[in-house]
PDB file of C-alpha atoms and ligand atoms in Angstrom:
ATOM      1  CA  UNK A  14     -15.367  36.427   7.229  1.00  0.00           C
ATOM      2  CA  UNK A  15     -17.948  33.311   7.838  1.00  0.00           C
ATOM      3  CA  UNK A  16     -15.762  30.291   9.079  1.00  0.00           C
ATOM      4  CA  UNK A  17     -16.764  27.381  11.075  1.00  0.00           C
ATOM      5  CA  UNK A  18     -14.883  23.774  12.512  1.00  0.00           C
ATOM      6  CA  UNK A  19     -15.087  21.257  10.541  1.00  0.00           C
ATOM      7  CA  UNK A  20     -14.762  17.927  11.428  1.00  0.00           C
ATOM      8  CA  UNK A  21     -12.312  16.834  13.291  1.00  0.00           C
ATOM      9  CA  UNK A  22     -11.058  14.870  15.938  1.00  0.00           C
ATOM     10  CA  UNK A  23      -8.057  13.371  18.315  1.00  0.00           C
ATOM     11  CA  UNK A  24      -6.849  10.581  20.360  1.00  0.00           C
ATOM     12  CA  UNK A  25      -3.355   8.809  21.192  1.00  0.00           C
ATOM     13  CA  UNK A  26      -1.601   7.706  17.898  1.00  0.00           C
ATOM     14  CA  UNK A  27       0.595   3.924  17.790  1.00  0.00           C
ATOM     15  CA  UNK A  28       0.817   3.120  21.876  1.00  0.00           C
ATOM     16  CA  UNK A  29       2.405   0.454  21.661  1.00  0.00           C
ATOM     17  CA  UNK A  30       1.356  -2.148  24.029  1.00  0.00           C
ATOM     18  CA  UNK A  31       3.137  -5.178  24.882  1.00  0.00           C
ATOM     19  CA  UNK A  32       1.754  -7.321  27.308  1.00  0.00           C
ATOM     20  CA  UNK A  33       3.613 -10.507  29.233  1.00  0.00           C
ATOM     21  CA  UNK A  34       1.405 -13.449  30.446  1.00  0.00           C
ATOM     22  CA  UNK A  35       3.894 -14.592  33.318  1.00  0.00           C
ATOM     23  CA  UNK A  36       1.559 -16.471  35.512  1.00  0.00           C
ATOM     24  CA  UNK A  37       3.046 -19.918  34.392  1.00  0.00           C
ATOM     25  CA  UNK A  38       6.967 -20.817  33.550  1.00  0.00           C
ATOM     26  CA  UNK A  39       5.047 -20.254  29.731  1.00  0.00           C
ATOM     27  CA  UNK A  40       5.106 -17.247  29.371  1.00  0.00           C
ATOM     28  CA  UNK A  41       2.279 -15.861  26.562  1.00  0.00           C
ATOM     29  CA  UNK A  42       3.462 -12.302  24.730  1.00  0.00           C
ATOM     30  CA  UNK A  43       0.896 -10.251  23.373  1.00  0.00           C
ATOM     31  CA  UNK A  44       2.094  -7.633  20.871  1.00  0.00           C
ATOM     32  CA  UNK A  45      -0.217  -4.411  20.332  1.00  0.00           C
ATOM     33  CA  UNK A  46      -0.007  -1.307  18.517  1.00  0.00           C
ATOM     34  CA  UNK A  47      -3.409   0.753  19.813  1.00  0.00           C
ATOM     35  CA  UNK A  48      -4.286   4.113  18.233  1.00  0.00           C
ATOM     36  CA  UNK A  49      -7.812   5.290  20.024  1.00  0.00           C
ATOM     37  CA  UNK A  50      -9.774   8.241  18.805  1.00  0.00           C
ATOM     38  CA  UNK A  51     -13.038  10.593  19.987  1.00  0.00           C
ATOM     39  CA  UNK A  52     -15.093  12.934  18.159  1.00  0.00           C
ATOM     40  CA  UNK A  53     -17.468  14.334  19.151  1.00  0.00           C
ATOM     41  CA  UNK A  54     -18.659  18.196  20.767  1.00  0.00           C
ATOM     42  CA  UNK A  55     -15.256  19.687  20.612  1.00  0.00           C
ATOM     43  CA  UNK A  56     -15.410  22.934  19.487  1.00  0.00           C
ATOM     44  CA  UNK A  57     -14.725  25.320  22.590  1.00  0.00           C
ATOM     45  CA  UNK A  58     -11.304  22.897  22.745  1.00  0.00           C
ATOM     46  CA  UNK A  59     -10.721  24.099  19.365  1.00  0.00           C
ATOM     47  CA  UNK A  60     -12.629  27.458  18.996  1.00  0.00           C
ATOM     48  CA  UNK A  61     -11.677  29.380  22.131  1.00  0.00           C
ATOM     49  CA  UNK A  62      -8.958  27.355  23.862  1.00  0.00           C
ATOM     50  CA  UNK A  63     -11.289  25.670  26.783  1.00  0.00           C
ATOM     51  CA  UNK A  64      -9.951  21.710  27.315  1.00  0.00           C
ATOM     52  CA  UNK A  65     -12.482  21.355  29.883  1.00  0.00           C
ATOM     53  CA  UNK A  66     -14.112  18.579  27.887  1.00  0.00           C
ATOM     54  CA  UNK A  67     -11.088  17.143  26.797  1.00  0.00           C
ATOM     55  CA  UNK A  68      -9.843  13.691  28.146  1.00  0.00           C
ATOM     56  CA  UNK A  69      -6.227  13.882  27.352  1.00  0.00           C
ATOM     57  CA  UNK A  70      -4.329  11.557  24.631  1.00  0.00           C
ATOM     58  CA  UNK A  71      -2.041  11.234  27.362  1.00  0.00           C
ATOM     59  CA  UNK A  72      -5.253   9.706  29.411  1.00  0.00           C
ATOM     60  CA  UNK A  73      -6.424   7.601  26.984  1.00  0.00           C
ATOM     61  CA  UNK A  74      -2.703   6.597  26.456  1.00  0.00           C
ATOM     62  CA  UNK A  75      -2.376   5.607  30.392  1.00  0.00           C
ATOM     63  CA  UNK A  76      -6.032   3.444  29.392  1.00  0.00           C
ATOM     64  CA  UNK A  77      -4.531   0.950  26.940  1.00  0.00           C
ATOM     65  CA  UNK A  78      -1.582   0.622  28.751  1.00  0.00           C
ATOM     66  CA  UNK A  79      -4.311  -0.080  32.736  1.00  0.00           C
ATOM     67  CA  UNK A  80      -6.784  -2.180  30.628  1.00  0.00           C
ATOM     68  CA  UNK A  81      -4.287  -4.536  29.248  1.00  0.00           C
ATOM     69  CA  UNK A  82      -3.211  -5.369  32.878  1.00  0.00           C
ATOM     70  CA  UNK A  83      -6.054  -5.271  34.671  1.00  0.00           C
ATOM     71  CA  UNK A  84      -8.896  -6.607  32.179  1.00  0.00           C
ATOM     72  CA  UNK A  85      -6.115  -8.399  29.850  1.00  0.00           C
ATOM     73  CA  UNK A  86      -6.445  -8.482  26.514  1.00  0.00           C
ATOM     74  CA  UNK A  87      -7.562 -11.137  24.533  1.00  0.00           C
ATOM     75  CA  UNK A  88      -9.280 -10.804  21.253  1.00  0.00           C
ATOM     76  CA  UNK A  89      -7.551  -7.548  19.588  1.00  0.00           C
ATOM     77  CA  UNK A  90     -12.167  -6.555  18.357  1.00  0.00           C
ATOM     78  CA  UNK A  91     -12.992  -6.951  22.773  1.00  0.00           C
ATOM     79  CA  UNK A  92      -9.848  -5.229  23.890  1.00  0.00           C
ATOM     80  CA  UNK A  93     -10.758  -2.176  20.912  1.00  0.00           C
ATOM     81  CA  UNK A  94     -15.050  -2.837  22.384  1.00  0.00           C
ATOM     82  CA  UNK A  95     -13.965  -2.446  25.259  1.00  0.00           C
ATOM     83  CA  UNK A  96     -11.559   0.749  25.233  1.00  0.00           C
ATOM     84  CA  UNK A  97     -13.926   2.665  22.848  1.00  0.00           C
ATOM     85  CA  UNK A  98     -17.188   2.378  25.046  1.00  0.00           C
ATOM     86  CA  UNK A  99     -14.712   2.987  27.683  1.00  0.00           C
ATOM     87  CA  UNK A 100     -13.700   6.534  26.595  1.00  0.00           C
ATOM     88  CA  UNK A 101     -17.229   7.119  25.296  1.00  0.00           C
ATOM     89  CA  UNK A 102     -18.212   6.901  29.212  1.00  0.00           C
ATOM     90  CA  UNK A 103     -15.724   8.935  30.230  1.00  0.00           C
ATOM     91  CA  UNK A 104     -15.821  11.592  28.062  1.00  0.00           C
ATOM     92  CA  UNK A 105     -19.507  12.601  27.892  1.00  0.00           C
ATOM     93  CA  UNK A 106     -18.781  15.525  25.189  1.00  0.00           C
ATOM     94  CA  UNK A 107     -17.774  12.709  22.463  1.00  0.00           C
ATOM     95  CA  UNK A 108     -20.153  11.244  20.183  1.00  0.00           C
ATOM     96  CA  UNK A 109     -17.850   8.522  19.064  1.00  0.00           C
ATOM     97  CA  UNK A 110     -14.604   6.753  19.701  1.00  0.00           C
ATOM     98  CA  UNK A 111     -12.311   5.193  17.014  1.00  0.00           C
ATOM     99  CA  UNK A 112     -10.368   2.448  18.625  1.00  0.00           C
ATOM    100  CA  UNK A 113      -7.383   0.855  16.268  1.00  0.00           C
ATOM    101  CA  UNK A 114      -5.415  -2.450  16.980  1.00  0.00           C
ATOM    102  CA  UNK A 115      -2.919  -3.960  15.143  1.00  0.00           C
ATOM    103  CA  UNK A 116      -1.554  -7.131  16.878  1.00  0.00           C
ATOM    104  CA  UNK A 117       2.334  -8.515  15.700  1.00  0.00           C
ATOM    105  CA  UNK A 118       2.923 -12.095  15.915  1.00  0.00           C
ATOM    106  CA  UNK A 119       5.110 -13.926  17.496  1.00  0.00           C
ATOM    107  CA  UNK A 120       5.875 -17.553  18.192  1.00  0.00           C
ATOM    108  CA  UNK A 121       8.031 -19.306  20.424  1.00  0.00           C
ATOM    109  CA  UNK A 122      11.843 -20.221  19.110  1.00  0.00           C
ATOM    110  CA  UNK A 123      11.838 -24.078  18.717  1.00  0.00           C
ATOM    111  CA  UNK A 124      14.338 -25.261  20.609  1.00  0.00           C
ATOM    112  CA  UNK A 125      15.456 -29.350  20.745  1.00  0.00           C
ATOM    113  CA  UNK A 126      11.790 -29.293  18.972  1.00  0.00           C
ATOM    114  CA  UNK A 127      10.055 -27.919  21.484  1.00  0.00           C
ATOM    115  CA  UNK A 128       8.891 -24.379  21.571  1.00  0.00           C
ATOM    116  CA  UNK A 129      10.267 -22.259  24.200  1.00  0.00           C
ATOM    117  CA  UNK A 130       8.777 -20.636  27.024  1.00  0.00           C
ATOM    118  CA  UNK A 131       9.890 -17.053  27.032  1.00  0.00           C
ATOM    119  CA  UNK A 132      12.010 -16.177  23.473  1.00  0.00           C
ATOM    120  CA  UNK A 133       9.996 -15.656  20.655  1.00  0.00           C
ATOM    121  CA  UNK A 134      10.454 -14.795  16.853  1.00  0.00           C
ATOM    122  CA  UNK A 135       8.368 -12.656  15.168  1.00  0.00           C
ATOM    123  CA  UNK A 136       6.566 -14.395  12.338  1.00  0.00           C
ATOM    124  CA  UNK A 137       6.218 -12.972   9.208  1.00  0.00           C
ATOM    125  CA  UNK A 138       3.147 -13.769   8.025  1.00  0.00           C
ATOM    126  CA  UNK A 139       0.600 -10.944   8.126  1.00  0.00           C
ATOM    127  CA  UNK A 140      -0.610  -8.131  10.708  1.00  0.00           C
ATOM    128  CA  UNK A 141      -4.003  -9.215  12.074  1.00  0.00           C
ATOM    129  CA  UNK A 142      -6.006  -5.317  12.669  1.00  0.00           C
ATOM    130  CA  UNK A 143      -8.829  -4.085  13.637  1.00  0.00           C
ATOM    131  CA  UNK A 144     -10.569  -0.835  13.765  1.00  0.00           C
ATOM    132  CA  UNK A 145     -13.812  -0.533  16.194  1.00  0.00           C
ATOM    133  CA  UNK A 146     -15.930   2.861  16.029  1.00  0.00           C
ATOM    134  CA  UNK A 147     -18.476   2.508  19.387  1.00  0.00           C
ATOM    135  CA  UNK A 148     -20.846   5.582  19.057  1.00  0.00           C
ATOM    136  CA  UNK A 149     -23.831   6.431  20.757  1.00  0.00           C
ATOM    137  CA  UNK A 150     -25.566   6.104  24.853  1.00  0.00           C
ATOM    138  CA  UNK A 151     -27.976   3.544  26.484  1.00  0.00           C
ATOM    139  CA  UNK A 152     -29.649   1.515  24.243  1.00  0.00           C
ATOM    140  CA  UNK A 153     -29.067   3.736  21.382  1.00  0.00           C
ATOM    141  CA  UNK A 154     -24.774   2.447  21.668  1.00  0.00           C
ATOM    142  CA  UNK A 155     -24.041   0.851  18.161  1.00  0.00           C
ATOM    143  CA  UNK A 156     -20.504  -0.955  17.800  1.00  0.00           C
ATOM    144  CA  UNK A 157     -18.942  -1.162  14.108  1.00  0.00           C
ATOM    145  CA  UNK A 158     -16.115  -3.914  13.920  1.00  0.00           C
ATOM    146  CA  UNK A 159     -13.532  -3.583  10.335  1.00  0.00           C
ATOM    147  CA  UNK A 160     -11.165  -6.482  10.772  1.00  0.00           C
ATOM    148  CA  UNK A 161      -8.435  -7.448   8.796  1.00  0.00           C
ATOM    149  CA  UNK A 162      -4.834  -8.039   8.075  1.00  0.00           C
ATOM    150  CA  UNK A 163      -2.083  -6.705   6.359  1.00  0.00           C
ATOM    151  CA  UNK A 164       1.506  -7.062   5.053  1.00  0.00           C
ATOM    152  CA  UNK A 165       0.911 -10.926   3.793  1.00  0.00           C
ATOM    153  CA  UNK A 166       3.402 -11.032   0.961  1.00  0.00           C
ATOM    154  CA  UNK A 167       2.166 -13.948  -1.447  1.00  0.00           C
ATOM    155  CA  UNK A 168       3.905 -14.906  -4.193  1.00  0.00           C
ATOM    156  CA  UNK A 169       2.553 -17.346  -7.208  1.00  0.00           C
ATOM    157  CA  UNK A 170       4.917 -18.823  -9.666  1.00  0.00           C
ATOM    158  CA  UNK A 171       3.584 -19.341 -12.100  1.00  0.00           C
ATOM    159  CA  UNK A 172      -0.399 -20.170 -12.860  1.00  0.00           C
ATOM    160  CA  UNK A 173      -0.705 -15.984 -13.520  1.00  0.00           C
ATOM    161  CA  UNK A 174      -1.694 -14.215 -16.889  1.00  0.00           C
ATOM    162  CA  UNK A 175      -2.601 -11.269 -18.261  1.00  0.00           C
ATOM    163  CA  UNK A 176      -3.190 -10.323 -21.668  1.00  0.00           C
ATOM    164  CA  UNK A 177      -6.431  -9.073 -23.662  1.00  0.00           C
ATOM    165  CA  UNK A 178      -6.680  -5.690 -22.490  1.00  0.00           C
ATOM    166  CA  UNK A 179      -6.916  -2.376 -23.960  1.00  0.00           C
ATOM    167  CA  UNK A 180      -4.225  -0.657 -26.257  1.00  0.00           C
ATOM    168  CA  UNK A 181      -3.076   3.059 -26.871  1.00  0.00           C
ATOM    169  CA  UNK A 182       0.042   4.828 -28.737  1.00  0.00           C
ATOM    170  CA  UNK A 183       1.131   4.700 -25.470  1.00  0.00           C
ATOM    171  CA  UNK A 184       0.973   1.076 -25.064  1.00  0.00           C
ATOM    172  CA  UNK A 185       4.290  -1.312 -24.757  1.00  0.00           C
ATOM    173  CA  UNK A 186       3.012  -4.073 -22.172  1.00  0.00           C
ATOM    174  CA  UNK A 187       3.876  -7.081 -24.044  1.00  0.00           C
ATOM    175  CA  UNK A 188       0.606 -10.238 -22.995  1.00  0.00           C
ATOM    176  CA  UNK A 189       1.736 -12.513 -21.510  1.00  0.00           C
ATOM    177  CA  UNK A 190       0.350 -15.720 -20.375  1.00  0.00           C
ATOM    178  CA  UNK A 191       3.595 -17.050 -17.925  1.00  0.00           C
ATOM    179  CA  UNK A 192       4.289 -14.328 -14.840  1.00  0.00           C
ATOM    180  CA  UNK A 193       4.734 -13.786 -11.592  1.00  0.00           C
ATOM    181  CA  UNK A 194       2.117 -12.687  -9.380  1.00  0.00           C
ATOM    182  CA  UNK A 195       2.910 -10.879  -6.164  1.00  0.00           C
ATOM    183  CA  UNK A 196       1.827  -8.547  -3.736  1.00  0.00           C
ATOM    184  CA  UNK A 197       1.467  -7.685   0.072  1.00  0.00           C
ATOM    185  CA  UNK A 198      -1.868  -7.515   0.345  1.00  0.00           C
ATOM    186  CA  UNK A 199      -3.852  -5.335   2.717  1.00  0.00           C
ATOM    187  CA  UNK A 200      -7.463  -6.954   3.754  1.00  0.00           C
ATOM    188  CA  UNK A 201     -10.143  -5.356   6.075  1.00  0.00           C
ATOM    189  CA  UNK A 202     -13.838  -6.869   6.527  1.00  0.00           C
ATOM    190  CA  UNK A 203     -16.491  -6.013   8.282  1.00  0.00           C
ATOM    191  CA  UNK A 204     -18.499  -7.683  10.997  1.00  0.00           C
ATOM    192  CA  UNK A 205     -22.359  -7.820  10.065  1.00  0.00           C
ATOM    193  CA  UNK A 206     -22.315  -8.070  14.062  1.00  0.00           C
ATOM    194  CA  UNK A 207     -20.571  -8.095  17.236  1.00  0.00           C
ATOM    195  CA  UNK A 208     -21.548 -11.772  18.401  1.00  0.00           C
ATOM    196  CA  UNK A 209     -18.270 -13.556  16.802  1.00  0.00           C
ATOM    197  CA  UNK A 210     -15.928 -15.871  18.191  1.00  0.00           C
ATOM    198  CA  UNK A 211     -13.061 -13.369  17.098  1.00  0.00           C
ATOM    199  CA  UNK A 212      -9.839 -15.749  17.150  1.00  0.00           C
ATOM    200  CA  UNK A 213     -12.285 -18.582  15.013  1.00  0.00           C
ATOM    201  CA  UNK A 214     -13.283 -16.070  11.972  1.00  0.00           C
ATOM    202  CA  UNK A 215      -9.653 -14.330  11.818  1.00  0.00           C
ATOM    203  CA  UNK A 216      -7.779 -17.618  11.371  1.00  0.00           C
ATOM    204  CA  UNK A 217     -10.371 -18.449   8.524  1.00  0.00           C
ATOM    205  CA  UNK A 218      -9.733 -15.931   6.960  1.00  0.00           C
ATOM    206  CA  UNK A 219      -6.612 -15.868   6.612  1.00  0.00           C
ATOM    207  CA  UNK A 220      -6.153 -19.350   5.542  1.00  0.00           C
ATOM    208  CA  UNK A 221      -8.885 -18.966   3.040  1.00  0.00           C
ATOM    209  CA  UNK A 222      -7.441 -15.715   1.268  1.00  0.00           C
ATOM    210  CA  UNK A 223      -3.748 -17.611   0.976  1.00  0.00           C
ATOM    211  CA  UNK A 224      -5.859 -21.192  -0.259  1.00  0.00           C
ATOM    212  CA  UNK A 225      -7.771 -19.677  -2.517  1.00  0.00           C
ATOM    213  CA  UNK A 226      -4.942 -17.261  -3.800  1.00  0.00           C
ATOM    214  CA  UNK A 227      -3.258 -20.359  -4.455  1.00  0.00           C
ATOM    215  CA  UNK A 228      -6.063 -22.051  -5.962  1.00  0.00           C
ATOM    216  CA  UNK A 229      -7.465 -19.643  -8.770  1.00  0.00           C
ATOM    217  CA  UNK A 230      -6.040 -19.357 -12.106  1.00  0.00           C
ATOM    218  CA  UNK A 231      -5.662 -16.093 -12.235  1.00  0.00           C
ATOM    219  CA  UNK A 232      -6.296 -13.417 -15.022  1.00  0.00           C
ATOM    220  CA  UNK A 233      -5.678 -10.615 -13.284  1.00  0.00           C
ATOM    221  CA  UNK A 234      -4.884  -9.708 -10.048  1.00  0.00           C
ATOM    222  CA  UNK A 235      -8.585  -7.654 -10.100  1.00  0.00           C
ATOM    223  CA  UNK A 236      -9.903 -11.167 -10.870  1.00  0.00           C
ATOM    224  CA  UNK A 237      -7.713 -12.978  -7.914  1.00  0.00           C
ATOM    225  CA  UNK A 238      -8.524 -10.652  -5.630  1.00  0.00           C
ATOM    226  CA  UNK A 239     -12.238 -10.848  -5.968  1.00  0.00           C
ATOM    227  CA  UNK A 240     -12.587 -14.479  -6.480  1.00  0.00           C
ATOM    228  CA  UNK A 241     -10.606 -14.904  -2.696  1.00  0.00           C
ATOM    229  CA  UNK A 242     -12.974 -12.010  -1.311  1.00  0.00           C
ATOM    230  CA  UNK A 243     -16.348 -14.131  -3.221  1.00  0.00           C
ATOM    231  CA  UNK A 244     -15.293 -16.976  -1.166  1.00  0.00           C
ATOM    232  CA  UNK A 245     -14.793 -15.414   2.353  1.00  0.00           C
ATOM    233  CA  UNK A 246     -18.477 -13.334   1.817  1.00  0.00           C
ATOM    234  CA  UNK A 247     -19.419 -17.512   0.855  1.00  0.00           C
ATOM    235  CA  UNK A 248     -18.205 -19.306   3.693  1.00  0.00           C
ATOM    236  CA  UNK A 249     -18.202 -16.478   6.139  1.00  0.00           C
ATOM    237  CA  UNK A 250     -21.625 -15.831   6.696  1.00  0.00           C
ATOM    238  CA  UNK A 251     -20.665 -13.043   9.576  1.00  0.00           C
ATOM    239  CA  UNK A 252     -18.968 -11.032   6.982  1.00  0.00           C
ATOM    240  CA  UNK A 253     -20.505  -8.251   4.672  1.00  0.00           C
ATOM    241  CA  UNK A 254     -18.738  -7.430   3.221  1.00  0.00           C
ATOM    242  CA  UNK A 255     -14.465  -7.071   2.627  1.00  0.00           C
ATOM    243  CA  UNK A 256     -11.924  -4.415   1.009  1.00  0.00           C
ATOM    244  CA  UNK A 257      -8.342  -5.294  -1.000  1.00  0.00           C
ATOM    245  CA  UNK A 258      -5.634  -3.028  -1.177  1.00  0.00           C
ATOM    246  CA  UNK A 259      -2.757  -5.109  -3.333  1.00  0.00           C
ATOM    247  CA  UNK A 260       0.490  -3.255  -4.688  1.00  0.00           C
ATOM    248  CA  UNK A 261       1.341  -5.351  -8.148  1.00  0.00           C
ATOM    249  CA  UNK A 262       4.525  -6.095  -7.256  1.00  0.00           C
ATOM    250  CA  UNK A 263       5.933  -6.778 -10.780  1.00  0.00           C
ATOM    251  CA  UNK A 264       9.201  -8.810 -11.355  1.00  0.00           C
ATOM    252  CA  UNK A 265       9.913  -8.851 -14.150  1.00  0.00           C
ATOM    253  CA  UNK A 266      12.282 -10.924 -16.832  1.00  0.00           C
ATOM    254  CA  UNK A 267      15.807 -10.581 -17.343  1.00  0.00           C
ATOM    255  CA  UNK A 268      16.699  -9.927 -20.422  1.00  0.00           C
ATOM    256  CA  UNK A 269      20.634 -12.239 -20.442  1.00  0.00           C
ATOM    257  CA  UNK A 270      20.374 -12.884 -24.846  1.00  0.00           C
ATOM    258  CA  UNK A 271      23.390 -10.107 -24.137  1.00  0.00           C
ATOM    259  CA  UNK A 272      25.339 -13.258 -22.606  1.00  0.00           C
ATOM    260  CA  UNK A 273      23.638 -15.953 -24.691  1.00  0.00           C
ATOM    261  CA  UNK A 274      21.714 -17.157 -21.900  1.00  0.00           C
ATOM    262  CA  UNK A 275      18.297 -18.392 -22.308  1.00  0.00           C
ATOM    263  CA  UNK A 276      16.062 -17.384 -19.378  1.00  0.00           C
ATOM    264  CA  UNK A 277      12.694 -19.608 -19.398  1.00  0.00           C
ATOM    265  CA  UNK A 278      10.752 -17.633 -16.545  1.00  0.00           C
ATOM    266  CA  UNK A 279      13.895 -18.130 -14.067  1.00  0.00           C
ATOM    267  CA  UNK A 280      15.448 -14.544 -13.317  1.00  0.00           C
ATOM    268  CA  UNK A 281      13.958 -12.210 -12.539  1.00  0.00           C
ATOM    269  CA  UNK A 282      14.494  -8.511 -11.609  1.00  0.00           C
ATOM    270  CA  UNK A 283      12.099  -7.386  -8.267  1.00  0.00           C
ATOM    271  CA  UNK A 284      10.970  -3.579  -8.870  1.00  0.00           C
ATOM    272  CA  UNK A 285       9.895  -1.516  -5.865  1.00  0.00           C
ATOM    273  CA  UNK A 286       8.506   1.130  -8.043  1.00  0.00           C
ATOM    274  CA  UNK A 287       6.258   1.913  -9.712  1.00  0.00           C
ATOM    275  CA  UNK A 288       3.357  -0.636  -8.397  1.00  0.00           C
ATOM    276  CA  UNK A 289      -0.128  -1.207  -9.895  1.00  0.00           C
ATOM    277  CA  UNK A 290      -2.269  -0.706  -7.379  1.00  0.00           C
ATOM    278  CA  UNK A 291      -5.020  -2.574  -7.511  1.00  0.00           C
ATOM    279  CA  UNK A 292      -8.288  -1.827  -4.596  1.00  0.00           C
ATOM    280  CA  UNK A 293     -11.669  -3.470  -4.871  1.00  0.00           C
ATOM    281  CA  UNK A 294     -14.663  -3.853  -2.205  1.00  0.00           C
ATOM    282  CA  UNK A 295     -16.973  -7.577  -2.182  1.00  0.00           C
ATOM    283  CA  UNK A 296     -20.099  -6.788  -1.130  1.00  0.00           C
ATOM    284  CA  UNK A 297     -23.146  -8.967  -0.768  1.00  0.00           C
ATOM    285  CA  UNK A 298     -26.752  -7.637  -2.324  1.00  0.00           C
ATOM    286  CA  UNK A 299     -28.259  -7.030   1.028  1.00  0.00           C
ATOM    287  CA  UNK A 300     -25.062  -6.196   3.336  1.00  0.00           C
ATOM    288  CA  UNK A 301     -25.868  -4.452   6.660  1.00  0.00           C
ATOM    289  CA  UNK A 302     -25.615  -0.505   6.754  1.00  0.00           C
ATOM    290  CA  UNK A 303     -22.060   0.057   6.912  1.00  0.00           C
ATOM    291  CA  UNK A 304     -23.321   3.196   9.474  1.00  0.00           C
ATOM    292  CA  UNK A 305     -19.684   4.439  10.368  1.00  0.00           C
ATOM    293  CA  UNK A 306     -17.490   1.136   9.789  1.00  0.00           C
ATOM    294  CA  UNK A 307     -14.754   2.337   7.520  1.00  0.00           C
ATOM    295  CA  UNK A 308     -15.009   5.738   9.592  1.00  0.00           C
ATOM    296  CA  UNK A 309     -11.689   7.054   9.013  1.00  0.00           C
ATOM    297  CA  UNK A 310      -9.726   4.343   7.531  1.00  0.00           C
ATOM    298  CA  UNK A 311      -7.084   5.498   4.587  1.00  0.00           C
ATOM    299  CA  UNK A 312      -6.253   4.191   1.431  1.00  0.00           C
ATOM    300  CA  UNK A 313      -9.277   2.204   0.856  1.00  0.00           C
ATOM    301  CA  UNK A 314     -11.737   2.692  -2.232  1.00  0.00           C
TER     302      UNK A 314
HETATM  303  O1  URC B 401      -3.391  -8.029 -12.973  1.00  0.00           O
HETATM  304  C1  URC B 401      -2.770  -6.954 -13.359  1.00  0.00           C
HETATM  305  N1  URC B 401      -4.229  -6.042 -13.643  1.00  0.00           N
HETATM  306  C2  URC B 401      -4.053  -4.400 -14.267  1.00  0.00           C
HETATM  307  O2  URC B 401      -4.501  -3.924 -14.031  1.00  0.00           O
HETATM  308  C3  URC B 401      -2.335  -4.193 -14.983  1.00  0.00           C
HETATM  309  N2  URC B 401      -1.824  -3.495 -15.457  1.00  0.00           N
HETATM  310  C4  URC B 401      -0.689  -4.477 -15.645  1.00  0.00           C
HETATM  311  O3  URC B 401      -0.048  -3.018 -16.083  1.00  0.00           O
HETATM  312  N3  URC B 401      -0.714  -5.187 -14.891  1.00  0.00           N
HETATM  313  C5  URC B 401      -1.362  -6.087 -14.268  1.00  0.00           C
HETATM  314  N4  URC B 401      -1.785  -6.870 -13.829  1.00  0.00           N
END
């Protein structure tokens, strides 16, 4: 029987790196979840058990913590690019490194109208993400950056319709011209290049996604997502394409008629499952080649 090793990668998943900057009494916090993975010529490690080419996952984890101290964190995209380049240099058998970082946002606690120096509260408006793929050596080195936001929970209490859809004998959904539209948005956008002011770009795209969600009168979540994506591509030339994964968090009007109570769009039951799952990519006609940018990014069509 002829068998061989197929696609493989290995690394340390979800190192929770918390970096406090305490050079002054006004501390700063960065709270990251860092995952690294190497891929390349690792047949021996699997087939014969010879580990001479394997930079241990434990070392990868240590490097993330050491770099957080020695180099600082900076924008998560820069931190990921630095780690990815380092791992490729440190492990000669690796052809590619994939670094994924999530950043959990903290805000200062307000005391007497002032942000406290060293007390923070987790803020609930989305988790910033990046997936960086670095590959090649020397002049052939290429880096692909896909950044995004997850857990961005948004809701419109009106301004959303859904009607005119295909019907067959199993269709029971009533048409509506006034419903709640809610989702926990995951968006990931691929940068065209790496000469980007990462923080400025992230802040701008996040603000735009929110304002477009509010502004667009929705005829379906599909149309809302497309409009949000088109706005990002129109206003952010550094972005080549953007992908969305959006659960349609259904809110059903509660029937209060058994109690002879009218319910004109005021009391809903929030269903947690099942949910519609709407996924879409909005892409420039002349977008650059995606290369390995989307390598092992699960859940995106
Ligand atoms: O925005 C929506 N898109 C759909 O495809 C769909 N399907 C459904 O039952 N409700 C909705 N809502």
